[in-house]
Amino acid sequence: MRIALAEPQSLVLETEQIKQSPADLIYVKKNELATVVLALAFIESGQYKWVSVDNGALIEKDGRIIKTLSLDSNLDFISSDVSDPLASPSNIDNTTTWQRKIDFNSAQYGLVLNSTFTVLVNQSLTIQDKIIETTLIEEQVDLIASEAHEYGHSHWVNQFWLHKETGKLLRSRQKIIPDGYYFDLTYVSRAVRL
């Protein structure tokens, strides 16, 4: 995946190729680098495990990346006393908050992140030349002040686009660790099935 996410050319599939794929596919773009395609390998305990041809992986649950493998910087673990609000996105409103701890790079443990959420309705999203109406959930993420001095970016915004009628996640843009990259995930197989 490290090699794939460093490639200079984006890979874009025809809609028919997506329909014919035996596995669900997502586009993944890291910051401004090229777009790559990952396939769904497993669903275990509600975790979606997306793999690349070189056995790298993004593991997500309820649309949030919870672990990565084979990248320069990896998210190892997320823990929280309460469920991620993304587990029940229809319950998220502009007063929803969430706190969790993250471990990353096999060296940083227990960094505390605080999130507040905003819901924006009637957002148009284009996937495979199809315009889809969505609800956008924006998550303002803050690294707690005592730990923020070690990192240049102690605040960032994650975004999650859900199909307006079904509530299915169609796209997300999320940073998983402080000073890390943004990952833009587009669930092309889901979008094509709509």
PDB file of N, CA and C in Angstrom, residues 54-123:
ATOM      1  N   ASP A  54      -0.303  -5.365  -2.370  1.00  0.00           N
ATOM      2  CA  ASP A  54       0.926  -5.661  -1.627  1.00  0.00           C
ATOM      3  C   ASP A  54       0.653  -5.943  -0.148  1.00  0.00           C
ATOM      4  N   ASN A  55      -0.607  -6.343   0.155  1.00  0.00           N
ATOM      5  CA  ASN A  55      -1.017  -6.758   1.497  1.00  0.00           C
ATOM      6  C   ASN A  55      -1.029  -5.646   2.530  1.00  0.00           C
ATOM      7  N   GLY A  56      -1.030  -4.404   2.092  1.00  0.00           N
ATOM      8  CA  GLY A  56      -1.302  -3.315   3.014  1.00  0.00           C
ATOM      9  C   GLY A  56      -2.782  -3.324   3.324  1.00  0.00           C
ATOM     10  N   ALA A  57      -3.185  -2.637   4.383  1.00  0.00           N
ATOM     11  CA  ALA A  57      -4.606  -2.664   4.735  1.00  0.00           C
ATOM     12  C   ALA A  57      -5.045  -1.397   5.449  1.00  0.00           C
ATOM     13  N   LEU A  58      -6.300  -1.041   5.189  1.00  0.00           N
ATOM     14  CA  LEU A  58      -7.033  -0.053   5.978  1.00  0.00           C
ATOM     15  C   LEU A  58      -8.166  -0.830   6.630  1.00  0.00           C
ATOM     16  N   ILE A  59      -8.299  -0.693   7.924  1.00  0.00           N
ATOM     17  CA  ILE A  59      -9.376  -1.365   8.634  1.00  0.00           C
ATOM     18  C   ILE A  59     -10.280  -0.283   9.187  1.00  0.00           C
ATOM     19  N   GLU A  60     -11.568  -0.386   8.866  1.00  0.00           N
ATOM     20  CA  GLU A  60     -12.500   0.632   9.330  1.00  0.00           C
ATOM     21  C   GLU A  60     -13.717  -0.002   9.955  1.00  0.00           C
ATOM     22  N   LYS A  61     -14.300   0.742  10.870  1.00  0.00           N
ATOM     23  CA  LYS A  61     -15.532   0.326  11.534  1.00  0.00           C
ATOM     24  C   LYS A  61     -16.449   1.527  11.571  1.00  0.00           C
ATOM     25  N   ASP A  62     -17.682   1.322  11.125  1.00  0.00           N
ATOM     26  CA  ASP A  62     -18.669   2.402  11.079  1.00  0.00           C
ATOM     27  C   ASP A  62     -18.160   3.598  10.286  1.00  0.00           C
ATOM     28  N   GLY A  63     -17.292   3.336   9.312  1.00  0.00           N
ATOM     29  CA  GLY A  63     -16.783   4.393   8.451  1.00  0.00           C
ATOM     30  C   GLY A  63     -15.521   5.062   8.938  1.00  0.00           C
ATOM     31  N   ARG A  64     -15.106   4.788  10.166  1.00  0.00           N
ATOM     32  CA  ARG A  64     -13.887   5.401  10.702  1.00  0.00           C
ATOM     33  C   ARG A  64     -12.719   4.428  10.533  1.00  0.00           C
ATOM     34  N   ILE A  65     -11.587   4.935  10.047  1.00  0.00           N
ATOM     35  CA  ILE A  65     -10.374   4.121   9.983  1.00  0.00           C
ATOM     36  C   ILE A  65      -9.912   3.889  11.417  1.00  0.00           C
ATOM     37  N   ILE A  66      -9.787   2.606  11.811  1.00  0.00           N
ATOM     38  CA  ILE A  66      -9.390   2.284  13.183  1.00  0.00           C
ATOM     39  C   ILE A  66      -8.010   1.632  13.248  1.00  0.00           C
ATOM     40  N   LYS A  67      -7.463   1.256  12.087  1.00  0.00           N
ATOM     41  CA  LYS A  67      -6.131   0.640  12.063  1.00  0.00           C
ATOM     42  C   LYS A  67      -5.615   0.659  10.626  1.00  0.00           C
ATOM     43  N   THR A  68      -4.300   0.808  10.489  1.00  0.00           N
ATOM     44  CA  THR A  68      -3.664   0.710   9.175  1.00  0.00           C
ATOM     45  C   THR A  68      -2.454  -0.211   9.277  1.00  0.00           C
ATOM     46  N   LEU A  69      -2.100  -0.807   8.141  1.00  0.00           N
ATOM     47  CA  LEU A  69      -0.921  -1.672   8.065  1.00  0.00           C
ATOM     48  C   LEU A  69      -0.110  -1.296   6.832  1.00  0.00           C
ATOM     49  N   SER A  70       1.197  -1.351   6.942  1.00  0.00           N
ATOM     50  CA  SER A  70       2.133  -1.155   5.829  1.00  0.00           C
ATOM     51  C   SER A  70       2.195   0.273   5.296  1.00  0.00           C
ATOM     52  N   LEU A  71       1.936   1.252   6.136  1.00  0.00           N
ATOM     53  CA  LEU A  71       2.131   2.649   5.747  1.00  0.00           C
ATOM     54  C   LEU A  71       3.339   3.207   6.493  1.00  0.00           C
ATOM     55  N   ASP A  72       3.798   4.399   6.093  1.00  0.00           N
ATOM     56  CA  ASP A  72       4.918   5.033   6.792  1.00  0.00           C
ATOM     57  C   ASP A  72       4.550   5.342   8.238  1.00  0.00           C
ATOM     58  N   SER A  73       3.301   5.776   8.461  1.00  0.00           N
ATOM     59  CA  SER A  73       2.778   6.036   9.800  1.00  0.00           C
ATOM     60  C   SER A  73       1.488   5.244   9.944  1.00  0.00           C
ATOM     61  N   ASN A  74       1.405   4.404  10.974  1.00  0.00           N
ATOM     62  CA  ASN A  74       0.244   3.531  11.135  1.00  0.00           C
ATOM     63  C   ASN A  74      -0.525   3.839  12.407  1.00  0.00           C
ATOM     64  N   LEU A  75      -1.837   3.798  12.284  1.00  0.00           N
ATOM     65  CA  LEU A  75      -2.716   3.852  13.441  1.00  0.00           C
ATOM     66  C   LEU A  75      -2.809   2.426  13.963  1.00  0.00           C
ATOM     67  N   ASP A  76      -2.485   2.246  15.249  1.00  0.00           N
ATOM     68  CA  ASP A  76      -2.460   0.906  15.822  1.00  0.00           C
ATOM     69  C   ASP A  76      -3.751   0.560  16.563  1.00  0.00           C
ATOM     70  N   PHE A  77      -4.364   1.548  17.252  1.00  0.00           N
ATOM     71  CA  PHE A  77      -5.484   1.212  18.130  1.00  0.00           C
ATOM     72  C   PHE A  77      -6.266   2.465  18.500  1.00  0.00           C
ATOM     73  N   ILE A  78      -7.576   2.298  18.658  1.00  0.00           N
ATOM     74  CA  ILE A  78      -8.461   3.347  19.184  1.00  0.00           C
ATOM     75  C   ILE A  78      -9.225   2.747  20.351  1.00  0.00           C
ATOM     76  N   SER A  79      -9.323   3.488  21.455  1.00  0.00           N
ATOM     77  CA  SER A  79     -10.130   3.014  22.584  1.00  0.00           C
ATOM     78  C   SER A  79     -10.970   4.164  23.125  1.00  0.00           C
ATOM     79  N   SER A  80     -12.154   3.809  23.619  1.00  0.00           N
ATOM     80  CA  SER A  80     -13.062   4.799  24.192  1.00  0.00           C
ATOM     81  C   SER A  80     -14.009   4.095  25.153  1.00  0.00           C
ATOM     82  N   ASP A  81     -14.455   4.830  26.163  1.00  0.00           N
ATOM     83  CA  ASP A  81     -15.427   4.287  27.120  1.00  0.00           C
ATOM     84  C   ASP A  81     -16.831   4.248  26.531  1.00  0.00           C
ATOM     85  N   VAL A  82     -17.060   5.019  25.475  1.00  0.00           N
ATOM     86  CA  VAL A  82     -18.384   5.056  24.842  1.00  0.00           C
ATOM     87  C   VAL A  82     -18.243   4.776  23.351  1.00  0.00           C
ATOM     88  N   SER A  83     -19.330   4.357  22.733  1.00  0.00           N
ATOM     89  CA  SER A  83     -19.311   4.016  21.309  1.00  0.00           C
ATOM     90  C   SER A  83     -19.038   5.240  20.454  1.00  0.00           C
ATOM     91  N   ASP A  84     -18.401   5.002  19.335  1.00  0.00           N
ATOM     92  CA  ASP A  84     -18.197   6.033  18.321  1.00  0.00           C
ATOM     93  C   ASP A  84     -19.564   6.492  17.830  1.00  0.00           C
ATOM     94  N   PRO A  85     -19.848   7.783  17.834  1.00  0.00           N
ATOM     95  CA  PRO A  85     -21.140   8.263  17.320  1.00  0.00           C
ATOM     96  C   PRO A  85     -21.438   7.805  15.900  1.00  0.00           C
ATOM     97  N   LEU A  86     -20.401   7.517  15.108  1.00  0.00           N
ATOM     98  CA  LEU A  86     -20.631   7.057  13.740  1.00  0.00           C
ATOM     99  C   LEU A  86     -21.306   5.689  13.691  1.00  0.00           C
ATOM    100  N   ALA A  87     -21.337   4.970  14.828  1.00  0.00           N
ATOM    101  CA  ALA A  87     -22.042   3.688  14.880  1.00  0.00           C
ATOM    102  C   ALA A  87     -23.547   3.889  14.730  1.00  0.00           C
ATOM    103  N   SER A  88     -24.039   5.060  15.113  1.00  0.00           N
ATOM    104  CA  SER A  88     -25.474   5.408  14.979  1.00  0.00           C
ATOM    105  C   SER A  88     -25.580   6.818  14.417  1.00  0.00           C
ATOM    106  N   PRO A  89     -25.234   6.996  13.136  1.00  0.00           N
ATOM    107  CA  PRO A  89     -25.154   8.351  12.591  1.00  0.00           C
ATOM    108  C   PRO A  89     -26.473   9.109  12.624  1.00  0.00           C
ATOM    109  N   SER A  90     -27.602   8.414  12.606  1.00  0.00           N
ATOM    110  CA  SER A  90     -28.889   9.119  12.653  1.00  0.00           C
ATOM    111  C   SER A  90     -29.118   9.782  14.004  1.00  0.00           C
ATOM    112  N   ASN A  91     -28.353   9.400  15.030  1.00  0.00           N
ATOM    113  CA  ASN A  91     -28.468  10.014  16.358  1.00  0.00           C
ATOM    114  C   ASN A  91     -27.530  11.194  16.554  1.00  0.00           C
ATOM    115  N   ILE A  92     -26.659  11.454  15.575  1.00  0.00           N
ATOM    116  CA  ILE A  92     -25.713  12.571  15.700  1.00  0.00           C
ATOM    117  C   ILE A  92     -26.444  13.878  15.445  1.00  0.00           C
ATOM    118  N   ASP A  93     -26.198  14.841  16.328  1.00  0.00           N
ATOM    119  CA  ASP A  93     -26.703  16.196  16.099  1.00  0.00           C
ATOM    120  C   ASP A  93     -25.581  17.175  16.450  1.00  0.00           C
ATOM    121  N   ASN A  94     -25.904  18.449  16.449  1.00  0.00           N
ATOM    122  CA  ASN A  94     -24.873  19.471  16.642  1.00  0.00           C
ATOM    123  C   ASN A  94     -24.415  19.596  18.094  1.00  0.00           C
ATOM    124  N   THR A  95     -24.903  18.729  18.988  1.00  0.00           N
ATOM    125  CA  THR A  95     -24.429  18.715  20.372  1.00  0.00           C
ATOM    126  C   THR A  95     -23.622  17.454  20.688  1.00  0.00           C
ATOM    127  N   THR A  96     -23.450  16.574  19.707  1.00  0.00           N
ATOM    128  CA  THR A  96     -22.755  15.303  19.923  1.00  0.00           C
ATOM    129  C   THR A  96     -21.256  15.528  20.098  1.00  0.00           C
ATOM    130  N   THR A  97     -20.700  14.873  21.112  1.00  0.00           N
ATOM    131  CA  THR A  97     -19.256  14.922  21.363  1.00  0.00           C
ATOM    132  C   THR A  97     -18.758  13.492  21.579  1.00  0.00           C
ATOM    133  N   TRP A  98     -17.443  13.310  21.447  1.00  0.00           N
ATOM    134  CA  TRP A  98     -16.847  11.988  21.663  1.00  0.00           C
ATOM    135  C   TRP A  98     -15.383  12.156  22.010  1.00  0.00           C
ATOM    136  N   GLN A  99     -14.910  11.364  22.972  1.00  0.00           N
ATOM    137  CA  GLN A  99     -13.499  11.364  23.345  1.00  0.00           C
ATOM    138  C   GLN A  99     -12.951   9.949  23.206  1.00  0.00           C
ATOM    139  N   ARG A 100     -11.733   9.846  22.683  1.00  0.00           N
ATOM    140  CA  ARG A 100     -11.078   8.552  22.561  1.00  0.00           C
ATOM    141  C   ARG A 100      -9.576   8.720  22.702  1.00  0.00           C
ATOM    142  N   LYS A 101      -8.901   7.575  22.873  1.00  0.00           N
ATOM    143  CA  LYS A 101      -7.444   7.534  22.913  1.00  0.00           C
ATOM    144  C   LYS A 101      -6.959   6.764  21.697  1.00  0.00           C
ATOM    145  N   ILE A 102      -5.810   7.172  21.172  1.00  0.00           N
ATOM    146  CA  ILE A 102      -5.222   6.481  20.029  1.00  0.00           C
ATOM    147  C   ILE A 102      -3.772   6.105  20.327  1.00  0.00           C
ATOM    148  N   ASP A 103      -3.370   4.974  19.732  1.00  0.00           N
ATOM    149  CA  ASP A 103      -1.975   4.548  19.727  1.00  0.00           C
ATOM    150  C   ASP A 103      -1.539   4.502  18.270  1.00  0.00           C
ATOM    151  N   PHE A 104      -0.322   4.961  17.977  1.00  0.00           N
ATOM    152  CA  PHE A 104       0.140   4.930  16.594  1.00  0.00           C
ATOM    153  C   PHE A 104       1.643   4.810  16.505  1.00  0.00           C
ATOM    154  N   ASN A 105       2.079   4.347  15.341  1.00  0.00           N
ATOM    155  CA  ASN A 105       3.500   4.176  15.018  1.00  0.00           C
ATOM    156  C   ASN A 105       4.228   3.276  16.011  1.00  0.00           C
ATOM    157  N   SER A 106       3.502   2.432  16.718  1.00  0.00           N
ATOM    158  CA  SER A 106       4.074   1.516  17.707  1.00  0.00           C
ATOM    159  C   SER A 106       4.968   2.225  18.714  1.00  0.00           C
ATOM    160  N   ALA A 107       4.744   3.527  18.897  1.00  0.00           N
ATOM    161  CA  ALA A 107       5.588   4.291  19.817  1.00  0.00           C
ATOM    162  C   ALA A 107       4.805   5.354  20.583  1.00  0.00           C
ATOM    163  N   GLN A 108       3.687   5.792  20.059  1.00  0.00           N
ATOM    164  CA  GLN A 108       2.881   6.828  20.709  1.00  0.00           C
ATOM    165  C   GLN A 108       1.634   6.161  21.286  1.00  0.00           C
ATOM    166  N   TYR A 109       1.417   6.308  22.580  1.00  0.00           N
ATOM    167  CA  TYR A 109       0.325   5.607  23.233  1.00  0.00           C
ATOM    168  C   TYR A 109      -0.572   6.567  24.014  1.00  0.00           C
ATOM    169  N   GLY A 110      -1.868   6.335  23.908  1.00  0.00           N
ATOM    170  CA  GLY A 110      -2.828   7.016  24.760  1.00  0.00           C
ATOM    171  C   GLY A 110      -3.035   8.489  24.504  1.00  0.00           C
ATOM    172  N   LEU A 111      -2.770   8.987  23.280  1.00  0.00           N
ATOM    173  CA  LEU A 111      -3.070  10.382  22.993  1.00  0.00           C
ATOM    174  C   LEU A 111      -4.586  10.568  22.986  1.00  0.00           C
ATOM    175  N   VAL A 112      -5.056  11.622  23.632  1.00  0.00           N
ATOM    176  CA  VAL A 112      -6.496  11.846  23.787  1.00  0.00           C
ATOM    177  C   VAL A 112      -6.989  12.833  22.738  1.00  0.00           C
ATOM    178  N   LEU A 113      -8.037  12.409  22.007  1.00  0.00           N
ATOM    179  CA  LEU A 113      -8.682  13.250  21.000  1.00  0.00           C
ATOM    180  C   LEU A 113     -10.116  13.531  21.442  1.00  0.00           C
ATOM    181  N   ASN A 114     -10.523  14.798  21.310  1.00  0.00           N
ATOM    182  CA  ASN A 114     -11.902  15.206  21.578  1.00  0.00           C
ATOM    183  C   ASN A 114     -12.547  15.605  20.261  1.00  0.00           C
ATOM    184  N   SER A 115     -13.795  15.163  20.050  1.00  0.00           N
ATOM    185  CA  SER A 115     -14.513  15.489  18.817  1.00  0.00           C
ATOM    186  C   SER A 115     -15.859  16.117  19.119  1.00  0.00           C
ATOM    187  N   THR A 116     -16.221  17.087  18.270  1.00  0.00           N
ATOM    188  CA  THR A 116     -17.574  17.640  18.259  1.00  0.00           C
ATOM    189  C   THR A 116     -18.079  17.506  16.833  1.00  0.00           C
ATOM    190  N   PHE A 117     -19.390  17.323  16.679  1.00  0.00           N
ATOM    191  CA  PHE A 117     -19.963  16.998  15.381  1.00  0.00           C
ATOM    192  C   PHE A 117     -20.955  18.069  14.925  1.00  0.00           C
ATOM    193  N   THR A 118     -21.035  18.235  13.613  1.00  0.00           N
ATOM    194  CA  THR A 118     -22.003  19.105  12.968  1.00  0.00           C
ATOM    195  C   THR A 118     -22.639  18.325  11.826  1.00  0.00           C
ATOM    196  N   VAL A 119     -23.956  18.467  11.672  1.00  0.00           N
ATOM    197  CA  VAL A 119     -24.676  17.767  10.610  1.00  0.00           C
ATOM    198  C   VAL A 119     -25.144  18.788   9.578  1.00  0.00           C
ATOM    199  N   LEU A 120     -24.795  18.533   8.300  1.00  0.00           N
ATOM    200  CA  LEU A 120     -25.184  19.400   7.196  1.00  0.00           C
ATOM    201  C   LEU A 120     -26.004  18.578   6.213  1.00  0.00           C
ATOM    202  N   VAL A 121     -27.258  18.937   6.023  1.00  0.00           N
ATOM    203  CA  VAL A 121     -28.134  18.162   5.141  1.00  0.00           C
ATOM    204  C   VAL A 121     -28.077  18.700   3.720  1.00  0.00           C
ATOM    205  N   ASN A 122     -28.615  17.906   2.786  1.00  0.00           N
ATOM    206  CA  ASN A 122     -28.748  18.284   1.373  1.00  0.00           C
ATOM    207  C   ASN A 122     -27.425  18.674   0.729  1.00  0.00           C
ATOM    208  N   GLN A 123     -26.446  17.789   0.843  1.00  0.00           N
ATOM    209  CA  GLN A 123     -25.145  17.984   0.218  1.00  0.00           C
ATOM    210  C   GLN A 123     -25.046  17.073  -0.999  1.00  0.00           C
TER     211      GLN A 123
END
